[in-house]
Amino acid sequence: METMDRRGFLQASALFGGAAALAGLAGCAPAATKEQDLSSTGASEPESWDAEYDFVVVGGGCGVFGALLAAHSGAKVALVEKGATYGGTMALSGNGMWVPNNKLMSSYCTGEDEFNTADTDADLPAAVDYALSCDPFGTADPELAKDYIYNIAPVVEHLGDTFGIEYGSIAMTDYYMLPGAKNGRAIGFAKDGTNTGISTFATIIEPLVQQYGIEVMLNTEATQLCTDATGAVTGVIVSGKNGAQSLKAAKGVLLNTGGFEHNEQMVADYLRGPILGCSSVQTNTGDGHRMAAAVGAAFGNMASCWGVPFYKTNDDSVTANLCDWMTWRYGDHSIIVNSAGHRFGDESAAYAPANLDFYRYDSKTYGLPNIPGFHIGDQSFVSIYGYPGVSMGDSAATTGAQQDGLPEWVKTYDSLEELAADNGIDAEALVDEVNRWNAFCDAGVDEDFGRDANRWTETFFYMHDEQNPKLGKIDTPPYFCATIVPGTCGTNGGIKVNVDAQAIDLDGNVIPGLYASGNCSAAYFGSAYPGGGTTVGGGVYRACRAANHAFGLGIV
């Protein structure tokens, strides 16, 4: 699929547990191949297997850690990857993990207040309460959230000890300014004392995959799970360069196939609103969801995604729009408004909660008035933060000629009234809002959204030393405007699992032999993103739990 269809307003949320929804996905399953013997007992095993393994991992992102633990135990492991390279969206990320009570906190946190004090075992109940309070829709699973928070640190430590993996602190605080939030819980993979970030797969993971003899099948799509007469999953059908093949998995299949953000029908059916930007790999089309539905798996959190605001740079492709993890929109001397000319949230909020601001429904207009939003700044903003296409050095002395060098999606105006007219914004309301903002800057307090009190940006975001770098006035023309919209780095609803990452059915019973991790499984914390690295940390931990259970490793 090249792009997602950007419908005006996608269907409202449809939590993915109903029989009709399940029937719809199961109906997408491919017909049996000639090699398969579908008996009247419901078994779907082939008469003979093309290849036999102990463990088959489908999707080579976070699931690779399940593959590594299985292979380390002596198992024969296959890693099936739909793409030309494995790693998925994880390989494109900074590879941080949210790890409460990690050992690096004690050397990183200053101890000056509770927010900057390292976790101890006694802090874990408060960390659980914090994470659950971040979910506004009540879709988090308290049992799984507690299991993750209590056990992620020792599991990460076990990976380090087993595979010689180093870790380093990431200068980032928790994302929600709620009781129990802290600094120092985000860590990343490291080598020789330096965080490896986006190069983690190349420098750490790929050498380990080779060392432990994991068979990697690239450009190979999994199409159907195989089950025996009892309903247990015993293998998987894949399609690659050698055509359709049946792979036996004596100890289980781990689905780690990513989300469904590049499946336009699933996006329309399940997400609570439009996603107009996407930074994940385009192989994330809900394959694991479909296969699991066909064997009776239950699903949860299907209306949610890992939200990130995007600058609208392209009208035809959501994947061409520009993700703003925290690059420009938080900067002082700028605000974000809707077409009514009003701010609608704390611009410096972490990307996940900031993204939810776009979906606020208005019963007066019967729509989502915050889509699109408009990021508006003045010359001071551009001089400090720049935009893509303007280097930081040149932007400090921006001239008319250098303004012409701005990308097309950043527009320049001599007045706020001109800016409003060109972008369909209420001009009078915008001028009033900017005046209100400037008064907040003079007072040092954002009375509407508390931007001055948001601590998560205190680590490495602000680039200058003004008295209050979060509240710069907008009063120095020219003025700049960029359209900003809701987006995602992946959906986070999917297969429901227990603490051992075993898939469960609609009655809450385990589906033997089937495990799920990463974004094809329902996220631990529902719609929440408690801190940097929650996505990767959750996927890595769940993959480890799967291997731990399948092979009785005794890690947790």
Coordinates of C-alpha atoms in Angstrom, one line a residue:
M1 CA 0.0 0.0 0.0
E2 CA 1.5 3.4 -1.0
T3 CA -0.6 5.7 1.2
M4 CA -3.5 5.6 3.6
D5 CA -6.8 7.2 2.4
R6 CA -7.1 10.4 4.4
R7 CA -10.9 10.4 4.9
G8 CA -12.4 13.5 6.4
F9 CA -13.4 11.9 9.7
L10 CA -12.9 8.2 10.1
Q11 CA -15.5 6.1 11.9
A12 CA -15.7 6.7 15.6
S13 CA -14.0 4.2 17.8
A14 CA -15.0 0.5 17.5
L15 CA -13.3 -1.5 20.2
F16 CA -12.2 -4.7 18.6
G17 CA -13.8 -7.3 20.7
G18 CA -17.2 -7.8 19.1
A19 CA -18.1 -10.9 17.2
A20 CA -18.8 -8.9 14.0
A21 CA -15.4 -7.3 14.0
L22 CA -13.7 -10.6 14.7
A23 CA -15.7 -12.3 11.9
G24 CA -14.6 -9.5 9.5
L25 CA -10.9 -10.0 10.2
A26 CA -11.1 -13.8 10.1
G27 CA -12.8 -13.5 6.8
C28 CA -9.7 -11.8 5.4
A29 CA -7.7 -15.0 6.0
P30 CA -6.4 -16.6 2.8
A31 CA -8.0 -19.8 1.6
A32 CA -6.1 -23.0 2.4
T33 CA -3.3 -23.9 0.1
K34 CA -3.2 -27.2 -1.6
E35 CA -0.6 -28.4 0.8
Q36 CA -3.0 -28.0 3.8
D37 CA -5.3 -30.7 5.1
L38 CA -8.2 -28.9 6.8
S39 CA -10.0 -31.7 8.6
S40 CA -13.5 -31.7 10.1
T41 CA -12.0 -31.4 13.6
G42 CA -10.9 -27.9 12.9
A43 CA -7.2 -28.8 12.6
S44 CA -5.3 -26.8 9.9
E45 CA -1.9 -28.6 10.0
P46 CA -0.4 -29.6 6.7
E47 CA 0.1 -33.3 6.0
S48 CA 3.8 -32.7 6.2
W49 CA 5.9 -29.7 7.3
D50 CA 8.3 -28.0 4.9
A51 CA 10.6 -27.1 7.8
E52 CA 10.6 -27.7 11.5
Y53 CA 11.7 -25.4 14.3
D54 CA 11.3 -25.1 18.0
F55 CA 10.2 -21.4 17.9
V56 CA 9.1 -19.2 15.0
V57 CA 9.1 -15.5 15.5
V58 CA 7.0 -13.6 12.9
G59 CA 8.2 -10.0 12.6
G60 CA 11.8 -8.9 13.4
G61 CA 11.4 -5.9 15.5
C62 CA 11.2 -6.3 19.3
G63 CA 10.4 -9.9 18.8
V64 CA 14.1 -10.6 18.0
F65 CA 14.8 -10.6 21.8
G66 CA 12.4 -13.6 22.1
A67 CA 14.3 -15.2 19.3
L68 CA 17.6 -14.6 20.9
L69 CA 16.6 -16.0 24.3
A70 CA 15.1 -19.1 22.6
A71 CA 18.3 -19.6 20.6
H72 CA 20.5 -19.0 23.6
S73 CA 18.6 -21.9 25.3
G74 CA 19.6 -24.2 22.4
A75 CA 16.4 -24.0 20.4
K76 CA 16.2 -24.0 16.7
V77 CA 14.7 -20.6 15.8
A78 CA 13.3 -19.0 12.6
L79 CA 12.7 -15.2 12.3
V80 CA 10.2 -14.5 9.5
E81 CA 10.3 -10.9 8.2
K82 CA 8.0 -9.5 5.6
G83 CA 10.4 -6.7 4.7
A84 CA 13.7 -6.6 2.9
T85 CA 15.5 -6.1 6.2
Y86 CA 14.4 -7.0 9.7
G87 CA 13.9 -4.6 12.6
G88 CA 10.7 -3.0 11.6
T89 CA 9.9 0.4 13.1
M90 CA 12.1 -0.4 16.1
A91 CA 15.2 -0.3 13.9
L92 CA 14.2 3.2 12.8
S93 CA 13.7 4.5 16.3
G94 CA 16.0 5.8 19.0
N95 CA 15.7 2.4 20.7
G96 CA 15.0 3.7 24.2
M97 CA 13.1 1.7 26.8
W98 CA 11.0 2.9 29.7
V99 CA 12.4 1.1 32.7
P100 CA 11.2 2.1 36.1
N101 CA 13.7 1.3 38.9
N102 CA 16.6 0.8 36.5
K103 CA 20.1 0.8 38.0
L104 CA 21.2 3.8 36.0
M105 CA 18.8 6.1 37.8
S106 CA 21.0 6.3 40.9
S107 CA 23.8 7.8 38.9
Y108 CA 21.7 10.0 36.7
C109 CA 19.1 11.5 39.0
T110 CA 20.2 14.5 41.1
G111 CA 18.1 13.7 44.2
E112 CA 17.2 17.4 44.5
D113 CA 13.5 16.5 44.8
E114 CA 11.1 13.5 44.4
F115 CA 10.9 14.0 40.7
N116 CA 14.7 13.7 40.4
T117 CA 15.2 10.9 42.9
A118 CA 16.0 7.3 41.7
D119 CA 13.4 4.7 42.1
T120 CA 13.6 2.0 44.7
D121 CA 11.5 -1.1 45.1
A122 CA 9.2 0.9 47.4
D123 CA 8.5 3.3 44.6
L124 CA 7.0 0.7 42.2
P125 CA 3.4 0.8 43.5
A126 CA 3.4 4.6 42.9
A127 CA 4.9 4.0 39.4
V128 CA 2.0 1.6 38.7
D129 CA -0.5 4.2 39.9
Y130 CA 1.2 6.8 37.7
A131 CA 1.1 4.7 34.6
L132 CA -2.5 3.7 35.0
S133 CA -3.5 7.3 35.7
C134 CA -2.0 8.3 32.3
D135 CA -4.7 6.3 30.4
P136 CA -7.7 8.6 29.9
F137 CA -10.0 5.9 28.4
G138 CA -9.7 3.1 31.0
T139 CA -8.2 0.5 28.6
A140 CA -5.0 -0.3 30.5
D141 CA -4.7 -3.7 32.1
P142 CA -3.7 -3.2 35.8
E143 CA -2.3 -6.7 36.2
L144 CA -0.2 -6.5 33.1
A145 CA 0.9 -2.9 33.9
K146 CA 2.1 -4.0 37.3
D147 CA 3.9 -7.0 35.9
Y148 CA 5.8 -4.8 33.5
I149 CA 6.8 -2.2 36.0
Y150 CA 7.9 -4.7 38.6
N151 CA 9.8 -6.9 36.2
I152 CA 11.1 -4.9 33.2
A153 CA 14.3 -3.8 35.1
P154 CA 15.5 -7.3 36.0
V155 CA 14.6 -8.6 32.6
V156 CA 16.6 -5.9 30.9
E157 CA 19.5 -6.6 33.3
H158 CA 19.2 -10.3 32.4
L159 CA 19.5 -9.5 28.7
G160 CA 22.6 -7.4 29.5
D161 CA 24.2 -10.2 31.4
T162 CA 23.3 -12.9 28.9
F163 CA 24.3 -11.1 25.7
G164 CA 26.8 -8.6 26.9
I165 CA 24.5 -5.6 26.2
E166 CA 25.3 -2.2 27.7
Y167 CA 22.8 0.5 28.5
G168 CA 22.9 4.2 29.0
S169 CA 20.6 6.8 30.5
I170 CA 18.5 9.0 28.1
A171 CA 18.0 12.6 29.2
M172 CA 14.2 12.4 29.3
T173 CA 11.5 12.6 32.0
D174 CA 8.2 10.8 32.2
Y175 CA 5.6 12.2 29.8
Y176 CA 2.7 13.1 32.0
M177 CA 3.0 15.6 34.9
L178 CA 1.0 13.4 37.3
P179 CA 1.8 12.0 40.7
G180 CA 4.5 9.3 40.5
A181 CA 6.2 10.8 37.4
K182 CA 10.0 10.9 37.5
N183 CA 13.1 11.7 35.7
G184 CA 15.6 9.0 34.6
R185 CA 13.4 6.1 33.7
A186 CA 14.3 6.1 30.0
I187 CA 17.4 4.1 29.1
G188 CA 18.9 3.0 25.8
F189 CA 21.2 0.4 24.3
A190 CA 24.9 1.4 24.4
K191 CA 28.2 0.2 23.2
D192 CA 31.6 1.3 24.6
G193 CA 29.8 3.8 26.8
T194 CA 27.9 5.5 24.1
N195 CA 24.2 5.1 23.4
T196 CA 23.7 3.4 20.0
G197 CA 20.3 4.9 19.2
I198 CA 19.2 4.3 15.7
S199 CA 22.2 2.1 15.0
T200 CA 21.3 -0.4 17.7
F201 CA 20.2 -3.1 15.2
A202 CA 23.4 -2.8 13.1
T203 CA 25.8 -2.6 16.0
I204 CA 24.3 -4.9 18.7
I205 CA 21.3 -7.0 17.5
E206 CA 22.4 -8.2 14.1
P207 CA 25.7 -9.6 15.3
L208 CA 23.8 -11.5 18.1
V209 CA 21.3 -12.9 15.6
Q210 CA 24.2 -14.2 13.5
Q211 CA 26.1 -15.5 16.6
Y212 CA 23.2 -17.6 17.8
G213 CA 22.4 -19.0 14.4
I214 CA 18.8 -17.7 14.1
E215 CA 17.5 -18.4 10.6
V216 CA 16.3 -15.1 9.1
M217 CA 13.7 -15.3 6.3
L218 CA 13.5 -11.9 4.6
N219 CA 10.8 -10.8 2.1
T220 CA 8.7 -13.6 3.6
E221 CA 5.1 -12.9 4.6
A222 CA 3.3 -15.0 7.2
T223 CA -0.3 -15.8 5.9
Q224 CA -1.9 -18.3 8.3
L225 CA -1.4 -20.0 11.6
C226 CA -1.6 -23.8 11.8
T227 CA -3.6 -25.5 14.5
D228 CA -4.1 -29.1 15.7
A229 CA -7.4 -30.7 16.6
T230 CA -7.3 -29.1 20.1
G231 CA -6.9 -25.6 18.7
A232 CA -3.3 -25.3 19.7
V233 CA -1.1 -23.3 17.3
T234 CA 1.6 -25.6 16.0
G235 CA 3.1 -23.6 13.1
V236 CA 2.6 -21.0 10.4
I237 CA 2.3 -20.8 6.7
V238 CA 4.6 -18.3 5.0
S239 CA 5.1 -17.1 1.5
G240 CA 8.4 -16.0 0.1
K241 CA 10.9 -16.6 -2.7
N242 CA 10.2 -20.3 -2.6
G243 CA 6.5 -20.0 -2.6
A244 CA 4.2 -21.1 0.2
Q245 CA 5.9 -23.1 3.0
S246 CA 4.7 -24.6 6.2
L247 CA 6.9 -24.0 9.3
K248 CA 6.4 -26.2 12.3
A249 CA 6.9 -24.5 15.7
A250 CA 7.2 -27.1 18.4
K251 CA 7.2 -24.7 21.3
G252 CA 5.2 -21.9 19.7
V253 CA 4.7 -19.0 17.3
L254 CA 5.4 -15.5 18.5
L255 CA 3.6 -12.8 16.5
N256 CA 5.4 -9.5 16.4
T257 CA 4.1 -8.1 13.2
G258 CA 3.6 -4.5 14.2
G259 CA 0.4 -2.4 14.1
F260 CA -2.3 -1.9 11.4
E261 CA -1.6 1.8 10.6
H262 CA -0.9 1.0 6.9
N263 CA -4.2 -0.9 6.5
E264 CA -6.6 1.7 5.4
Q265 CA -9.7 -0.3 6.2
M266 CA -8.6 -1.2 9.7
V267 CA -7.7 2.4 10.3
A268 CA -11.2 3.4 9.3
D269 CA -12.8 0.7 11.3
Y270 CA -11.0 1.0 14.6
L271 CA -9.1 4.2 15.3
R272 CA -11.0 7.0 17.1
G273 CA -10.0 9.6 14.6
P274 CA -7.9 10.4 11.5
I275 CA -4.2 9.9 11.4
L276 CA -2.7 12.3 8.9
G277 CA 1.0 11.4 9.4
C278 CA 2.8 8.1 9.9
S279 CA 6.5 7.3 10.5
S280 CA 6.3 3.5 10.8
V281 CA 7.4 0.9 8.3
Q282 CA 4.8 0.2 5.6
T283 CA 4.8 -3.5 6.2
N284 CA 2.6 -2.8 9.3
T285 CA -0.7 -3.8 7.7
G286 CA -2.3 -5.9 10.5
D287 CA -1.1 -9.3 9.4
G288 CA -0.7 -10.6 12.9
H289 CA -4.2 -9.3 13.9
R290 CA -5.8 -11.1 11.0
M291 CA -4.0 -14.4 11.6
A292 CA -4.8 -14.3 15.3
A293 CA -8.5 -13.5 14.6
A294 CA -8.7 -16.6 12.5
V295 CA -7.8 -18.8 15.5
G296 CA -10.2 -17.0 17.9
A297 CA -7.9 -14.5 19.7
A298 CA -9.5 -11.6 21.7
F299 CA -8.5 -8.0 21.0
G300 CA -8.2 -4.9 23.0
N301 CA -7.3 -1.2 22.8
M302 CA -8.0 -1.1 19.1
A303 CA -9.1 2.6 19.0
S304 CA -5.6 3.7 20.1
C305 CA -2.2 4.5 18.6
W306 CA 1.1 5.8 19.7
G307 CA 0.3 9.4 18.8
V308 CA 2.8 12.0 17.5
P309 CA 2.0 15.4 15.9
F310 CA 3.1 15.8 12.3
Y311 CA 3.7 18.9 10.1
K312 CA 1.6 18.6 7.0
T313 CA 4.1 18.8 4.2
N314 CA 2.4 16.8 1.6
D315 CA -1.3 16.6 0.5
D316 CA -1.1 13.2 -1.1
S317 CA 0.9 11.0 1.3
V318 CA 0.7 10.7 5.1
T319 CA 4.1 9.0 5.1
A320 CA 5.7 12.1 3.5
N321 CA 4.5 14.4 6.3
L322 CA 7.1 15.4 8.9
C323 CA 7.0 13.9 12.4
D324 CA 7.7 16.4 15.3
W325 CA 8.8 14.3 18.3
M326 CA 9.8 17.5 20.0
T327 CA 11.7 19.5 17.4
W328 CA 9.9 22.8 16.9
R329 CA 6.4 22.9 18.3
Y330 CA 7.4 23.2 21.9
G331 CA 9.6 26.3 21.3
D332 CA 9.0 29.6 22.9
H333 CA 7.8 32.5 20.8
S334 CA 5.3 30.2 19.3
I335 CA 1.8 28.7 19.9
I336 CA -0.5 26.3 18.2
V337 CA -4.1 27.4 17.4
N338 CA -7.1 26.0 15.6
S339 CA -9.1 27.7 12.8
A340 CA -11.1 29.5 15.4
G341 CA -7.9 31.2 16.5
H342 CA -7.7 29.6 19.9
R343 CA -5.0 27.5 21.5
F344 CA -6.2 24.0 22.4
G345 CA -3.5 22.6 24.6
D346 CA 0.0 22.8 26.1
E347 CA 2.3 23.0 23.0
S348 CA 5.2 21.7 25.1
A349 CA 3.4 18.5 26.2
A350 CA 4.9 15.2 25.3
Y351 CA 3.9 14.0 21.8
A352 CA 1.4 11.3 22.9
P353 CA -0.8 13.5 25.1
A354 CA -0.4 16.5 22.7
N355 CA -1.7 14.3 19.9
L356 CA -4.9 13.6 21.8
D357 CA -5.7 17.3 21.9
F358 CA -6.5 17.1 18.2
Y359 CA -9.4 14.7 18.8
R360 CA -11.4 16.9 21.1
Y361 CA -15.0 16.8 19.8
D362 CA -17.1 20.0 19.6
S363 CA -20.8 19.5 20.0
K364 CA -21.5 23.0 18.7
T365 CA -19.9 22.4 15.3
Y366 CA -20.3 18.6 15.3
G367 CA -16.7 18.0 14.4
L368 CA -13.1 18.0 15.5
P369 CA -12.2 21.7 15.3
N370 CA -8.5 21.2 16.2
I371 CA -7.8 19.3 13.0
P372 CA -5.8 20.9 11.4
G373 CA -3.9 23.0 13.9
F374 CA -1.6 25.9 13.0
H375 CA 1.8 26.4 14.6
I376 CA 2.5 30.1 14.6
G377 CA 5.8 31.8 15.6
D378 CA 7.6 35.0 15.0
Q379 CA 11.2 35.9 13.9
S380 CA 12.5 35.2 17.4
F381 CA 11.2 31.6 17.2
V382 CA 12.9 31.0 13.8
S383 CA 16.1 32.6 15.0
I384 CA 16.3 30.2 17.9
Y385 CA 14.8 26.9 16.6
G386 CA 14.8 27.2 12.9
Y387 CA 12.8 24.9 10.6
P388 CA 13.9 22.2 8.2
G389 CA 15.7 23.9 5.3
V390 CA 17.1 26.6 7.6
S391 CA 20.3 25.8 9.4
M392 CA 20.6 26.9 13.0
G393 CA 23.6 29.1 12.2
D394 CA 21.9 30.9 9.4
S395 CA 18.5 31.2 11.1
A396 CA 19.9 33.4 13.8
A397 CA 20.2 36.2 11.3
T398 CA 17.4 35.4 8.9
T399 CA 17.0 37.8 6.1
G400 CA 14.3 38.0 3.4
A401 CA 16.4 35.9 1.1
Q402 CA 16.9 33.2 3.7
Q403 CA 13.1 33.2 4.4
D404 CA 12.7 32.3 0.8
G405 CA 14.8 29.2 1.6
L406 CA 12.2 27.9 4.1
P407 CA 10.3 24.8 2.9
E408 CA 7.0 25.5 1.1
W409 CA 5.0 24.2 4.0
V410 CA 6.3 27.0 6.3
K411 CA 4.6 30.3 5.2
T412 CA 5.9 33.8 6.0
Y413 CA 3.7 36.8 6.7
D414 CA 4.2 40.5 7.6
S415 CA 1.1 40.5 10.0
L416 CA -1.0 38.2 12.0
E417 CA -4.1 39.4 10.1
E418 CA -2.5 38.4 6.8
L419 CA -1.5 35.0 8.3
A420 CA -5.0 34.4 9.5
A421 CA -6.7 35.3 6.2
D422 CA -4.4 33.0 4.2
N423 CA -4.9 30.0 6.4
G424 CA -8.6 30.3 7.1
I425 CA -8.2 31.4 10.8
D426 CA -10.4 33.8 12.6
A427 CA -8.2 36.9 12.4
E428 CA -9.7 38.9 15.3
A429 CA -9.6 35.8 17.5
L430 CA -6.0 35.1 16.6
V431 CA -4.8 38.6 17.4
D432 CA -6.7 38.4 20.7
E433 CA -5.1 35.0 21.5
V434 CA -1.6 36.2 20.7
N435 CA -2.1 39.3 22.9
R436 CA -3.3 37.0 25.7
W437 CA -0.3 34.8 25.2
N438 CA 2.1 37.7 25.3
A439 CA 0.5 38.8 28.6
F440 CA 1.1 35.3 30.0
C441 CA 4.8 35.7 29.0
D442 CA 5.1 39.0 30.8
A443 CA 3.6 37.4 33.9
G444 CA 5.6 34.2 33.6
V445 CA 2.5 32.0 33.9
D446 CA 0.4 30.2 31.2
E447 CA -3.0 30.6 32.9
D448 CA -4.7 28.5 30.2
F449 CA -2.6 25.3 29.9
G450 CA 0.3 25.6 32.4
R451 CA 3.0 25.4 29.8
D452 CA 5.5 27.1 32.2
A453 CA 5.1 24.3 34.7
N454 CA 5.6 21.3 32.4
R455 CA 8.8 19.6 33.6
W456 CA 9.3 17.0 30.9
T457 CA 10.9 19.5 28.6
E458 CA 13.5 20.5 31.2
T459 CA 16.1 17.9 30.1
F460 CA 17.5 18.7 26.7
F461 CA 14.9 20.6 24.6
Y462 CA 15.4 24.3 25.3
M463 CA 18.4 25.7 23.5
H464 CA 18.9 29.1 25.2
D465 CA 19.0 30.7 28.7
E466 CA 16.3 33.2 29.0
Q467 CA 14.6 33.7 32.3
N468 CA 11.6 31.7 31.2
P469 CA 12.4 29.9 27.9
K470 CA 9.0 28.3 27.7
L471 CA 6.9 31.5 27.3
G472 CA 8.6 33.7 24.7
K473 CA 6.4 36.5 23.3
I474 CA 5.1 36.6 19.7
D475 CA 5.8 40.2 18.7
T476 CA 8.6 40.3 16.2
P477 CA 7.6 40.1 12.5
P478 CA 7.7 38.4 10.2
Y479 CA 5.3 35.7 11.4
F480 CA 5.6 32.1 10.4
C481 CA 2.8 29.5 10.1
A482 CA 2.9 25.7 9.5
T483 CA 0.0 23.3 9.5
I484 CA 0.2 20.6 12.2
V485 CA -2.0 17.5 12.4
P486 CA -2.4 14.3 14.4
G487 CA -0.3 11.3 13.4
T488 CA 1.3 8.1 14.7
C489 CA 4.4 5.9 14.8
G490 CA 2.2 2.9 15.1
T491 CA -1.1 1.6 16.4
N492 CA -1.0 -0.1 19.8
G493 CA -4.2 -2.2 19.9
G494 CA -4.3 -5.9 19.2
I495 CA -4.1 -9.4 20.5
K496 CA -4.9 -9.7 24.2
V497 CA -2.3 -11.7 26.2
N498 CA -1.6 -12.8 29.7
V499 CA 1.5 -12.0 31.7
D500 CA 3.4 -14.7 29.8
A501 CA 2.5 -13.1 26.5
Q502 CA 0.2 -16.0 25.6
A503 CA -2.6 -15.0 23.4
I504 CA -6.1 -15.5 24.9
D505 CA -9.5 -16.1 23.3
L506 CA -12.8 -14.3 23.8
D507 CA -13.5 -16.4 26.9
G508 CA -10.2 -15.5 28.5
N509 CA -8.6 -18.9 27.8
V510 CA -5.1 -19.4 26.6
I511 CA -4.6 -20.3 22.9
P512 CA -1.7 -22.8 23.4
G513 CA 1.3 -22.2 21.2
L514 CA 0.5 -18.6 20.3
Y515 CA 2.3 -15.6 21.7
A516 CA 2.2 -12.0 20.8
S517 CA 4.4 -9.0 21.4
G518 CA 4.9 -5.5 20.1
N519 CA 2.2 -3.4 18.4
C520 CA 0.2 -6.4 17.2
S521 CA -0.7 -6.9 20.9
A522 CA -2.8 -4.8 23.2
A523 CA -0.5 -2.3 24.9
Y524 CA 0.2 -2.6 28.6
F525 CA -0.9 0.9 29.4
G526 CA -3.9 1.2 27.1
S527 CA -3.9 4.6 25.3
A528 CA -1.2 6.0 27.5
Y529 CA 2.5 6.5 26.8
P530 CA 4.0 6.9 30.3
G531 CA 7.5 7.7 29.3
G532 CA 10.1 7.6 26.6
G533 CA 10.7 4.1 25.4
T534 CA 7.3 2.7 26.4
T535 CA 6.8 1.2 22.9
V536 CA 10.2 -0.5 22.6
G537 CA 10.3 -1.4 26.3
G538 CA 6.9 -3.0 26.1
G539 CA 7.7 -5.0 23.0
V540 CA 11.1 -6.2 24.2
Y541 CA 9.7 -7.3 27.6
R542 CA 6.7 -9.1 26.1
A543 CA 8.9 -11.0 23.6
C544 CA 11.2 -12.0 26.5
R545 CA 8.2 -13.2 28.5
A546 CA 7.1 -15.3 25.5
A547 CA 10.4 -17.1 25.2
N548 CA 10.7 -17.4 29.0
H549 CA 7.3 -19.3 29.1
A550 CA 7.8 -21.3 26.0
F551 CA 11.2 -22.7 27.2
G552 CA 10.8 -22.5 30.9
L553 CA 13.8 -20.2 31.3
G554 CA 12.9 -19.0 34.8
I555 CA 13.9 -15.4 34.0
V556 CA 10.7 -14.0 35.6

